[in-house]
JSON list of C-alpha atoms and ligand atoms in Angstrom, two decimals:
[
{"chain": "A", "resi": 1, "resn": "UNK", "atom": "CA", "xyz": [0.00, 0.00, 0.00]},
{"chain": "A", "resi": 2, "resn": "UNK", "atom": "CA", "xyz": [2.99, 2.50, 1.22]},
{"chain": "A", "resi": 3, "resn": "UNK", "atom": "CA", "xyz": [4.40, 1.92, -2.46]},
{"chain": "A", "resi": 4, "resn": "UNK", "atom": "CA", "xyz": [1.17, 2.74, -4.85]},
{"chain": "A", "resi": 5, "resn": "UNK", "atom": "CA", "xyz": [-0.21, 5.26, -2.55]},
{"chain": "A", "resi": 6, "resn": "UNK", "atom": "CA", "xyz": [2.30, 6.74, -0.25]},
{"chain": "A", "resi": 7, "resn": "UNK", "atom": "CA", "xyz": [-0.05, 6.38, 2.63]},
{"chain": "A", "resi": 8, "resn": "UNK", "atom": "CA", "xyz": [1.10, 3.01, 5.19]},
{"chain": "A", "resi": 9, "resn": "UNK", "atom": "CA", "xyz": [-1.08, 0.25, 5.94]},
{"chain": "A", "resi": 10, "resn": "UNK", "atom": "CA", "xyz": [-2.48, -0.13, 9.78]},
{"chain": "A", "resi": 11, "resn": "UNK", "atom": "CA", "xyz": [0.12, -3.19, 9.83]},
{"chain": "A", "resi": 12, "resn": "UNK", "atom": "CA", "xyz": [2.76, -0.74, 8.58]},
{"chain": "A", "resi": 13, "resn": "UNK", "atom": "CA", "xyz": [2.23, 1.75, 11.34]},
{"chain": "A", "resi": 14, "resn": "UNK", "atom": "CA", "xyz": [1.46, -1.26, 13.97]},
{"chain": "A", "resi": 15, "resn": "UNK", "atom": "CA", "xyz": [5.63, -2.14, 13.10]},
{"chain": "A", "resi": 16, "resn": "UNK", "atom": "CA", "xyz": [6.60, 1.47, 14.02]},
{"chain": "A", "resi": 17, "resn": "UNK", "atom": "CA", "xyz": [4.13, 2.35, 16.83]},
{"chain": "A", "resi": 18, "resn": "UNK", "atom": "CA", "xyz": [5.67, 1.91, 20.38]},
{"chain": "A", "resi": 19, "resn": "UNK", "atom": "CA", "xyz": [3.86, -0.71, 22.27]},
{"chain": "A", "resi": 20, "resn": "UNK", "atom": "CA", "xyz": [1.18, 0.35, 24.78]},
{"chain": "A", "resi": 21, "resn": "UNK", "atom": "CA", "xyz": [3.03, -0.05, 27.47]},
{"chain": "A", "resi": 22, "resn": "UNK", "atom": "CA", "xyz": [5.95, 2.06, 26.52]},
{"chain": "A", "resi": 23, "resn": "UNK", "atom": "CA", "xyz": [3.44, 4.70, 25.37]},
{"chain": "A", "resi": 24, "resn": "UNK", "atom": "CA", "xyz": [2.25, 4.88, 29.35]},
{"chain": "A", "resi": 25, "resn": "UNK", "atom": "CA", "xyz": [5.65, 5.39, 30.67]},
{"chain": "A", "resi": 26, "resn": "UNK", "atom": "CA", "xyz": [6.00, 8.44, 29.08]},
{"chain": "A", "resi": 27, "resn": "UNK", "atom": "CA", "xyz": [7.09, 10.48, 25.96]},
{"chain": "A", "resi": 28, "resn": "UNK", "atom": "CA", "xyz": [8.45, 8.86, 23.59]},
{"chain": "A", "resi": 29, "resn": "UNK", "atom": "CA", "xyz": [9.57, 8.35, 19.38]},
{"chain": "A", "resi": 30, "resn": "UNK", "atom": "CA", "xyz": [7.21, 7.49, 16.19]},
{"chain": "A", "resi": 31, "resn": "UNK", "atom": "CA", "xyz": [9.29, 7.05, 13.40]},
{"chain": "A", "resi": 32, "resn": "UNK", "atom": "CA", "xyz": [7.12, 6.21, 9.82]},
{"chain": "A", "resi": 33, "resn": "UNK", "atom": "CA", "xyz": [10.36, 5.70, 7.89]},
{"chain": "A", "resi": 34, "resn": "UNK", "atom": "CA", "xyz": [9.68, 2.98, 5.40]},
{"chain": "A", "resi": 35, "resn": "UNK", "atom": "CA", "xyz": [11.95, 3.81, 2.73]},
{"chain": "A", "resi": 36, "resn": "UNK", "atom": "CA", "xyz": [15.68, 2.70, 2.26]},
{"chain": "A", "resi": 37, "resn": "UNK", "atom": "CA", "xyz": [17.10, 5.24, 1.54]},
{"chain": "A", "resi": 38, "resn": "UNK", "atom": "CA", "xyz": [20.70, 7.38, 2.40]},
{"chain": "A", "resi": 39, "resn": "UNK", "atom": "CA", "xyz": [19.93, 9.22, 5.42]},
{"chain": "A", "resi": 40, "resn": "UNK", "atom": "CA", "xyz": [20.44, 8.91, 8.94]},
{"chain": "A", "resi": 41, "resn": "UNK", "atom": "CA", "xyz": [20.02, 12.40, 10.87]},
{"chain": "A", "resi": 42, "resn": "UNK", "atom": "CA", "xyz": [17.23, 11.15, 12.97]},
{"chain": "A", "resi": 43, "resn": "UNK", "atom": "CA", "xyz": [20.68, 8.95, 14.30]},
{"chain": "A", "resi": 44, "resn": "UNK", "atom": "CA", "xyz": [22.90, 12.00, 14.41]},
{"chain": "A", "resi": 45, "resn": "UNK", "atom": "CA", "xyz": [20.39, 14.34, 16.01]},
{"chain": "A", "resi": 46, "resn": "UNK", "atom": "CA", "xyz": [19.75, 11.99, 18.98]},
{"chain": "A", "resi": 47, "resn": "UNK", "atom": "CA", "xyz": [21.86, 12.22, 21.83]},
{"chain": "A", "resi": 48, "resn": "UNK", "atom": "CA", "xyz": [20.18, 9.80, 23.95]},
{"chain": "A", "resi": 49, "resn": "UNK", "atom": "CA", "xyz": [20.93, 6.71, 22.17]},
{"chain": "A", "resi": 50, "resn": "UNK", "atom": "CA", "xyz": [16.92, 6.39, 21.26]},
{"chain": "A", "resi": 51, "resn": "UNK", "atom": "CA", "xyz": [17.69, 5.54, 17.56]},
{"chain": "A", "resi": 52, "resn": "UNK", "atom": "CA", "xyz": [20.19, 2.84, 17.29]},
{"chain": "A", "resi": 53, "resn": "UNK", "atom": "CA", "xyz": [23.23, 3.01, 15.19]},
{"chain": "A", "resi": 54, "resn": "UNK", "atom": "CA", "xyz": [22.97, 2.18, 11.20]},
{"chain": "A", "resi": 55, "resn": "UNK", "atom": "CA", "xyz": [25.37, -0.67, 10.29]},
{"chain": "A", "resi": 56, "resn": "UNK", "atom": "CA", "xyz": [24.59, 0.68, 6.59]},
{"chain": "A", "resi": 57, "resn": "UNK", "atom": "CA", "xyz": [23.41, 4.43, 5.54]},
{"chain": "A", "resi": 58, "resn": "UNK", "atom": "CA", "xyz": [20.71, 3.04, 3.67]},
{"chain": "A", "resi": 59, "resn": "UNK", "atom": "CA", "xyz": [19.13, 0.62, 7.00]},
{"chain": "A", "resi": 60, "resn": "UNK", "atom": "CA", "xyz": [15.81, 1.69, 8.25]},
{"chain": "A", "resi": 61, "resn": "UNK", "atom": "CA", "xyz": [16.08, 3.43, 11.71]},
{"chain": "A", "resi": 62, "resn": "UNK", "atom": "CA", "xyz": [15.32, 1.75, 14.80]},
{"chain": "A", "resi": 63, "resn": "UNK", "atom": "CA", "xyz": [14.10, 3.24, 18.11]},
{"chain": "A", "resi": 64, "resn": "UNK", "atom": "CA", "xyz": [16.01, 1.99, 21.45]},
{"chain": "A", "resi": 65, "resn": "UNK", "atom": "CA", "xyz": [12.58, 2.52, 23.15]},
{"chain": "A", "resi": 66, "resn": "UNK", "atom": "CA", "xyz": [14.13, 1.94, 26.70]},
{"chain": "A", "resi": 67, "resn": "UNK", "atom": "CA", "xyz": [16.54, 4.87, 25.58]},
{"chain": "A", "resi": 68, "resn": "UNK", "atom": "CA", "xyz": [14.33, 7.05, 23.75]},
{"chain": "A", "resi": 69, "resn": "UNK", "atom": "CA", "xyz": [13.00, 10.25, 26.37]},
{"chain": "A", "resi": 70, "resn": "UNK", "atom": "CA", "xyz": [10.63, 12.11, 23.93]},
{"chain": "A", "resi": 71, "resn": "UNK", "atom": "CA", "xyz": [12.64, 15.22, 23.47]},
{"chain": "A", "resi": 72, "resn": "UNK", "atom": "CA", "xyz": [11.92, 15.88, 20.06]},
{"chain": "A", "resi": 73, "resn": "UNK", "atom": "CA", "xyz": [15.62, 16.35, 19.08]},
{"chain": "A", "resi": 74, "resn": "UNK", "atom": "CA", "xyz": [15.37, 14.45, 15.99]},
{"chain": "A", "resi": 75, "resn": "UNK", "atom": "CA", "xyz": [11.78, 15.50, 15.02]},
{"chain": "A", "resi": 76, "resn": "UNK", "atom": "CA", "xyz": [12.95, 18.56, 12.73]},
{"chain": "A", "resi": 77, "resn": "UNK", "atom": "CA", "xyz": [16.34, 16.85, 11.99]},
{"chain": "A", "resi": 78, "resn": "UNK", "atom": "CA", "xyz": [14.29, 14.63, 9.50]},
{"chain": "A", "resi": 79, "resn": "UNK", "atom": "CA", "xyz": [13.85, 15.82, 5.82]},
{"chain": "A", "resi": 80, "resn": "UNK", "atom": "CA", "xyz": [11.10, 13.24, 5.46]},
{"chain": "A", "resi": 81, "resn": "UNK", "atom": "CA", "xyz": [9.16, 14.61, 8.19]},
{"chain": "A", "resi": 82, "resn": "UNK", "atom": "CA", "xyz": [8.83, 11.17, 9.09]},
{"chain": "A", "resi": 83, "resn": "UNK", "atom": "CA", "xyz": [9.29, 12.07, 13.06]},
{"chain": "A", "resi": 84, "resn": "UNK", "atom": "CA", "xyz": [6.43, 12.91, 15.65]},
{"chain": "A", "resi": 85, "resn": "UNK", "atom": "CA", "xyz": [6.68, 12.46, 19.63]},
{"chain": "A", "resi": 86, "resn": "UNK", "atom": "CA", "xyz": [3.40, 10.88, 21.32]},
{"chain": "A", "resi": 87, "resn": "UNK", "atom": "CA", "xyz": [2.70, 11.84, 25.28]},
{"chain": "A", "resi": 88, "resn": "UNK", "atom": "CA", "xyz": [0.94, 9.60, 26.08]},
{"chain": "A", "resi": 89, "resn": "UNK", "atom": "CA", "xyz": [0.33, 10.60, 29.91]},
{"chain": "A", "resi": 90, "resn": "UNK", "atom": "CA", "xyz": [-0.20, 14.62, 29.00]},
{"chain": "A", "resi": 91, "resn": "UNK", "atom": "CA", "xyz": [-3.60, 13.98, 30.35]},
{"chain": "A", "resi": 92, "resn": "UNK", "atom": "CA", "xyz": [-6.27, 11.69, 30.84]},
{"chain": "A", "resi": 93, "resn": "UNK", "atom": "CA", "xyz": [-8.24, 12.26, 27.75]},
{"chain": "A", "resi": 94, "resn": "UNK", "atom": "CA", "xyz": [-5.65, 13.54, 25.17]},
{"chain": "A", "resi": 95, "resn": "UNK", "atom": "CA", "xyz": [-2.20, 12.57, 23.99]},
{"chain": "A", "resi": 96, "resn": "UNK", "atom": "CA", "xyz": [0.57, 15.48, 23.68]},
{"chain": "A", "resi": 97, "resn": "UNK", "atom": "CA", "xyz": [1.53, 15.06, 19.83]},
{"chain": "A", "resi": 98, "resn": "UNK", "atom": "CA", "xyz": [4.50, 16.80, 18.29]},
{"chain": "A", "resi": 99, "resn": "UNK", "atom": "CA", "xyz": [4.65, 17.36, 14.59]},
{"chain": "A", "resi": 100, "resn": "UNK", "atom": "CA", "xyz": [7.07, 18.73, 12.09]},
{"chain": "A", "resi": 101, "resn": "UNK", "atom": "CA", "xyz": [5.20, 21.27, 10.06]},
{"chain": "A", "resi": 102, "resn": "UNK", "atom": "CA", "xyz": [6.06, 23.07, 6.98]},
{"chain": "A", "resi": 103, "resn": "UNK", "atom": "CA", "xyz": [3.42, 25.03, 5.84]},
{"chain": "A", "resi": 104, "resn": "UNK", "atom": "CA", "xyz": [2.65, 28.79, 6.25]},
{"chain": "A", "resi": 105, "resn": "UNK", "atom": "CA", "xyz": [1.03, 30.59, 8.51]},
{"chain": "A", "resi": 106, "resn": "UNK", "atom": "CA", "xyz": [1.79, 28.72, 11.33]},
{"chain": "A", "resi": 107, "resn": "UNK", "atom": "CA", "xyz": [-0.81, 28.27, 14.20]},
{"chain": "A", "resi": 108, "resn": "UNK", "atom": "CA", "xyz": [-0.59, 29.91, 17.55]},
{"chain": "A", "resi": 109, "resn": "UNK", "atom": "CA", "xyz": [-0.49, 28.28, 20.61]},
{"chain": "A", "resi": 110, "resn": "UNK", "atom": "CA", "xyz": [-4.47, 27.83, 21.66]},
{"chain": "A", "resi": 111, "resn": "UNK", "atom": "CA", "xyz": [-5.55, 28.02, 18.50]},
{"chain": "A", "resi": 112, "resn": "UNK", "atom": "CA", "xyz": [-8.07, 25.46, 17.14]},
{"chain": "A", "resi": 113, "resn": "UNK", "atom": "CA", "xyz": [-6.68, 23.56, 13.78]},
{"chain": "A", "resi": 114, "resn": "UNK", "atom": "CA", "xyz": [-7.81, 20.98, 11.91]},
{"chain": "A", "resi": 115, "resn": "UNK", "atom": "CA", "xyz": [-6.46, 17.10, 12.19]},
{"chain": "A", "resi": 116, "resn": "UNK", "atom": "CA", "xyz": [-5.80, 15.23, 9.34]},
{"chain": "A", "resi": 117, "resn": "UNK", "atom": "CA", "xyz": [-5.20, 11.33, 8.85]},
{"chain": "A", "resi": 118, "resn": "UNK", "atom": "CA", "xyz": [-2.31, 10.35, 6.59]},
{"chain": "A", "resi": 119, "resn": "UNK", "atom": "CA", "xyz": [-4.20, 10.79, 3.77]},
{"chain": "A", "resi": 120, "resn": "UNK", "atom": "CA", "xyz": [-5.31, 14.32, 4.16]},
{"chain": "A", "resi": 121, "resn": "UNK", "atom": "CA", "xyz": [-8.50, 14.14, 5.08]},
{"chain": "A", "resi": 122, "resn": "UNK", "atom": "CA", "xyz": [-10.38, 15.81, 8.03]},
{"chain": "A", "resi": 123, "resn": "UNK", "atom": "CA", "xyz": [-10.45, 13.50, 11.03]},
{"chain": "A", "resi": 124, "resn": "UNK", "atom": "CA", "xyz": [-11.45, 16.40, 14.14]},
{"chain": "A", "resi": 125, "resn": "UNK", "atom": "CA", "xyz": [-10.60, 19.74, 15.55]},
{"chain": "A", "resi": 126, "resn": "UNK", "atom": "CA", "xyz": [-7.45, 19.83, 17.78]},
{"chain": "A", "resi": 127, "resn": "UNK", "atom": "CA", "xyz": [-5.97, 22.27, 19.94]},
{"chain": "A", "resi": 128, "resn": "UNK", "atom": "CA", "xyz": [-2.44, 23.76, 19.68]},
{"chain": "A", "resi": 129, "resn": "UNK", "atom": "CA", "xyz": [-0.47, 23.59, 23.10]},
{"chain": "A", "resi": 130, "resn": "UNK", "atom": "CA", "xyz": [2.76, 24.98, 21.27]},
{"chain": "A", "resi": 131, "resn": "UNK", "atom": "CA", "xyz": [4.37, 26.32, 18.74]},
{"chain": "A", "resi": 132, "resn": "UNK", "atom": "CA", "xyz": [8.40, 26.16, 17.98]},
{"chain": "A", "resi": 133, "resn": "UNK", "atom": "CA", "xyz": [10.14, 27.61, 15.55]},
{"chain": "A", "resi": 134, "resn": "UNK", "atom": "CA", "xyz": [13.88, 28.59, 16.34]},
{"chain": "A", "resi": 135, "resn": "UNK", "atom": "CA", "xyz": [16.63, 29.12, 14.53]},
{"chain": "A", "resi": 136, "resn": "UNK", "atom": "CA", "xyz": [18.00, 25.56, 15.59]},
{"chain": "A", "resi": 137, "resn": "UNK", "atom": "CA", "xyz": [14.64, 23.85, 13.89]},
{"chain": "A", "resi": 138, "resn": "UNK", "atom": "CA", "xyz": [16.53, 24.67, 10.78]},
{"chain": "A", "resi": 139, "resn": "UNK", "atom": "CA", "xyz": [13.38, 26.00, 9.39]},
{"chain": "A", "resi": 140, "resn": "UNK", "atom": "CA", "xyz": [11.02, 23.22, 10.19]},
{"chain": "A", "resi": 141, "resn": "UNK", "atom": "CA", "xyz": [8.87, 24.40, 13.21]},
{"chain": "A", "resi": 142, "resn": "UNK", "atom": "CA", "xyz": [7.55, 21.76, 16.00]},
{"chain": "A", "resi": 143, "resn": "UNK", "atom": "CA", "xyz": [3.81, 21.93, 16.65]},
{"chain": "A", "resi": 144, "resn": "UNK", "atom": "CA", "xyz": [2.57, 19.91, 19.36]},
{"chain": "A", "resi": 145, "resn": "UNK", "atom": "CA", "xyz": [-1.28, 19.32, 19.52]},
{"chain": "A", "resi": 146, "resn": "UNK", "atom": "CA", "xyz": [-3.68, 17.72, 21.95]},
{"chain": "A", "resi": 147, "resn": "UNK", "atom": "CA", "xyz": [-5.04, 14.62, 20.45]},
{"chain": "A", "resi": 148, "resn": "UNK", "atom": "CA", "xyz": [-8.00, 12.38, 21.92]},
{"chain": "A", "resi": 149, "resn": "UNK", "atom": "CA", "xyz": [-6.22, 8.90, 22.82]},
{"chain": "A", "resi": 150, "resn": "UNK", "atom": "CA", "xyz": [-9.04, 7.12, 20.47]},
{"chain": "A", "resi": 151, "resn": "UNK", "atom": "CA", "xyz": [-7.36, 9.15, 17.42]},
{"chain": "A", "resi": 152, "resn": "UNK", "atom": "CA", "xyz": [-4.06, 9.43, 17.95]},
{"chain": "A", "resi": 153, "resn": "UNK", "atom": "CA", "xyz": [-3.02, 6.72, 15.40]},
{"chain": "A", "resi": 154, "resn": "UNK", "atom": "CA", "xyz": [-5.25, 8.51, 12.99]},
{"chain": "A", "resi": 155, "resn": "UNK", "atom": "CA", "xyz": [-4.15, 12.16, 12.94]},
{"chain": "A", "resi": 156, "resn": "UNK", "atom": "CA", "xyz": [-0.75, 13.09, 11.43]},
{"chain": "A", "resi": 157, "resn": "UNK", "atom": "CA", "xyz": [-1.08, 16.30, 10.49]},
{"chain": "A", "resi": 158, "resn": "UNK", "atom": "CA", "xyz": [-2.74, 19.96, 10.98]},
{"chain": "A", "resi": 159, "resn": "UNK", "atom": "CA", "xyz": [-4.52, 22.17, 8.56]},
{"chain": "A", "resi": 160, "resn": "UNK", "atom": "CA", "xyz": [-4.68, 25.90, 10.05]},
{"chain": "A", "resi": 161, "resn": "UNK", "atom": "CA", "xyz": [-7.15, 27.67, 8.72]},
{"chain": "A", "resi": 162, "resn": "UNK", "atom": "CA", "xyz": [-11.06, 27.31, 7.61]},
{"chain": "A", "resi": 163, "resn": "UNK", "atom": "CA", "xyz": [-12.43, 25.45, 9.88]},
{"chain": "B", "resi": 201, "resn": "SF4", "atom": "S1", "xyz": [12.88, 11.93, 20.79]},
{"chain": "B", "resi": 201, "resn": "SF4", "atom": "FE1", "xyz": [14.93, 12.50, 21.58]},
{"chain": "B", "resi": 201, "resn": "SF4", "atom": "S2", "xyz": [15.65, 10.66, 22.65]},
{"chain": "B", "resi": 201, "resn": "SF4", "atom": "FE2", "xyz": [13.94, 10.02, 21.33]},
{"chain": "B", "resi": 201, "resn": "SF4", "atom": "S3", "xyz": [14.89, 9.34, 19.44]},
{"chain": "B", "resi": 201, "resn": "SF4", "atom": "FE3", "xyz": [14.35, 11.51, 19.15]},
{"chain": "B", "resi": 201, "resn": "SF4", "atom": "S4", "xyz": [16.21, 12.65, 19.75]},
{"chain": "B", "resi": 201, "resn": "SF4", "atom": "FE4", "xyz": [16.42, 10.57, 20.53]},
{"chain": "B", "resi": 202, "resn": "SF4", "atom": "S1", "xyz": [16.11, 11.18, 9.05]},
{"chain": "B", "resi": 202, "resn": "SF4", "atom": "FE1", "xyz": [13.97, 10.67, 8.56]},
{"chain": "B", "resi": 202, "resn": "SF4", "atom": "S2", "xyz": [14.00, 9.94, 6.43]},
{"chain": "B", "resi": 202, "resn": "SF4", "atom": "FE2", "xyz": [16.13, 9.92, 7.18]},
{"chain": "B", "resi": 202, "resn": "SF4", "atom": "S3", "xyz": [16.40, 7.80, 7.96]},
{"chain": "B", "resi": 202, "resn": "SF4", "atom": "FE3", "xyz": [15.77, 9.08, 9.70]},
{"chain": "B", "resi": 202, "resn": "SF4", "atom": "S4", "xyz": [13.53, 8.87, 9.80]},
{"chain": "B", "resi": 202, "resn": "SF4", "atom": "FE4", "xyz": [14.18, 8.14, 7.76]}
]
């Protein structure tokens, strides 16, 4: 499905979703890499040891989720914008989501946006909780959004704007 469509299956995102478990213990790594290709920032932007060490350039990355703290290091570092961070325990209701986003204008924090699935189509309204956009980002701001735990495998991106 990832090939003809772009979009990865539910079994695709299963194999790069921390378990459960790990999700409850705090925040922590999604990476949706699928493709081999020659890149390994996420590795060099991580200081923690989260994403293990490539024995080739072209290896998928894989998360050390014992390792991994959630601090969104490597979330901008990627050019495929394949990075988000889930916190899980931001609240009883909602999960803390961090996002690379690209697009202008950028939201403000407390503004209502609009989720989108992986295929770009409306899922629900979501709240910003921040917005980040240094000089370090390297031009790819962080916006982390408060996402209902039954969606937060579903909504991948933001649409600011029309509501
Ligand atoms: S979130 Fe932080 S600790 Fe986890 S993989 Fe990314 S850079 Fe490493
Ligand atoms: S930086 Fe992004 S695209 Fe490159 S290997 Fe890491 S996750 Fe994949």
């Amino acid at each position: 499905m990832l090939r003809t469509t772009g979009v990865p299956t539910e079994q695709e995102l299963d194999a790069v979703f921390p378990s459960k478990e790990r999700l409850e213990k705090g925040p922590v790594v999604v990476v949706e890499c699928f493709e081999t290709i020659p890149c390994n920032p996420c590795y060099t932007a991580c200081h923690s040891g989260g994403i293990r060490a490539f024995k080739n350039i072209i290896d998928l990355p894989t998360v050390d989720y014992e390792e991994c703290n959630g601090c969104t290091l490597c979330i901008s570092s990627c050019p495929g914008l394949a990075i988000m961070v889930i916190d899980y325990r931001y609240h009883k209701d909602y999960v803390k989501m961090t996002i690379p986003f690209e697009f202008s204008p950028l939201p403000k924090p407390e503004d209502w946006v609009m989720g989108l699935n992986r295929n770009g189509k409306e899922v629900k309204r979501v709240q910003v909780l921040s917005v980040k956009n240094t000089k370090h980002l390297d031009k790819t701001p962080m916006i982390s959004i408060a996402v209902p735990k039954g969606q937060f495998k579903e909504i991948r991106n933001i649409r600011v704007g029309d509501l």
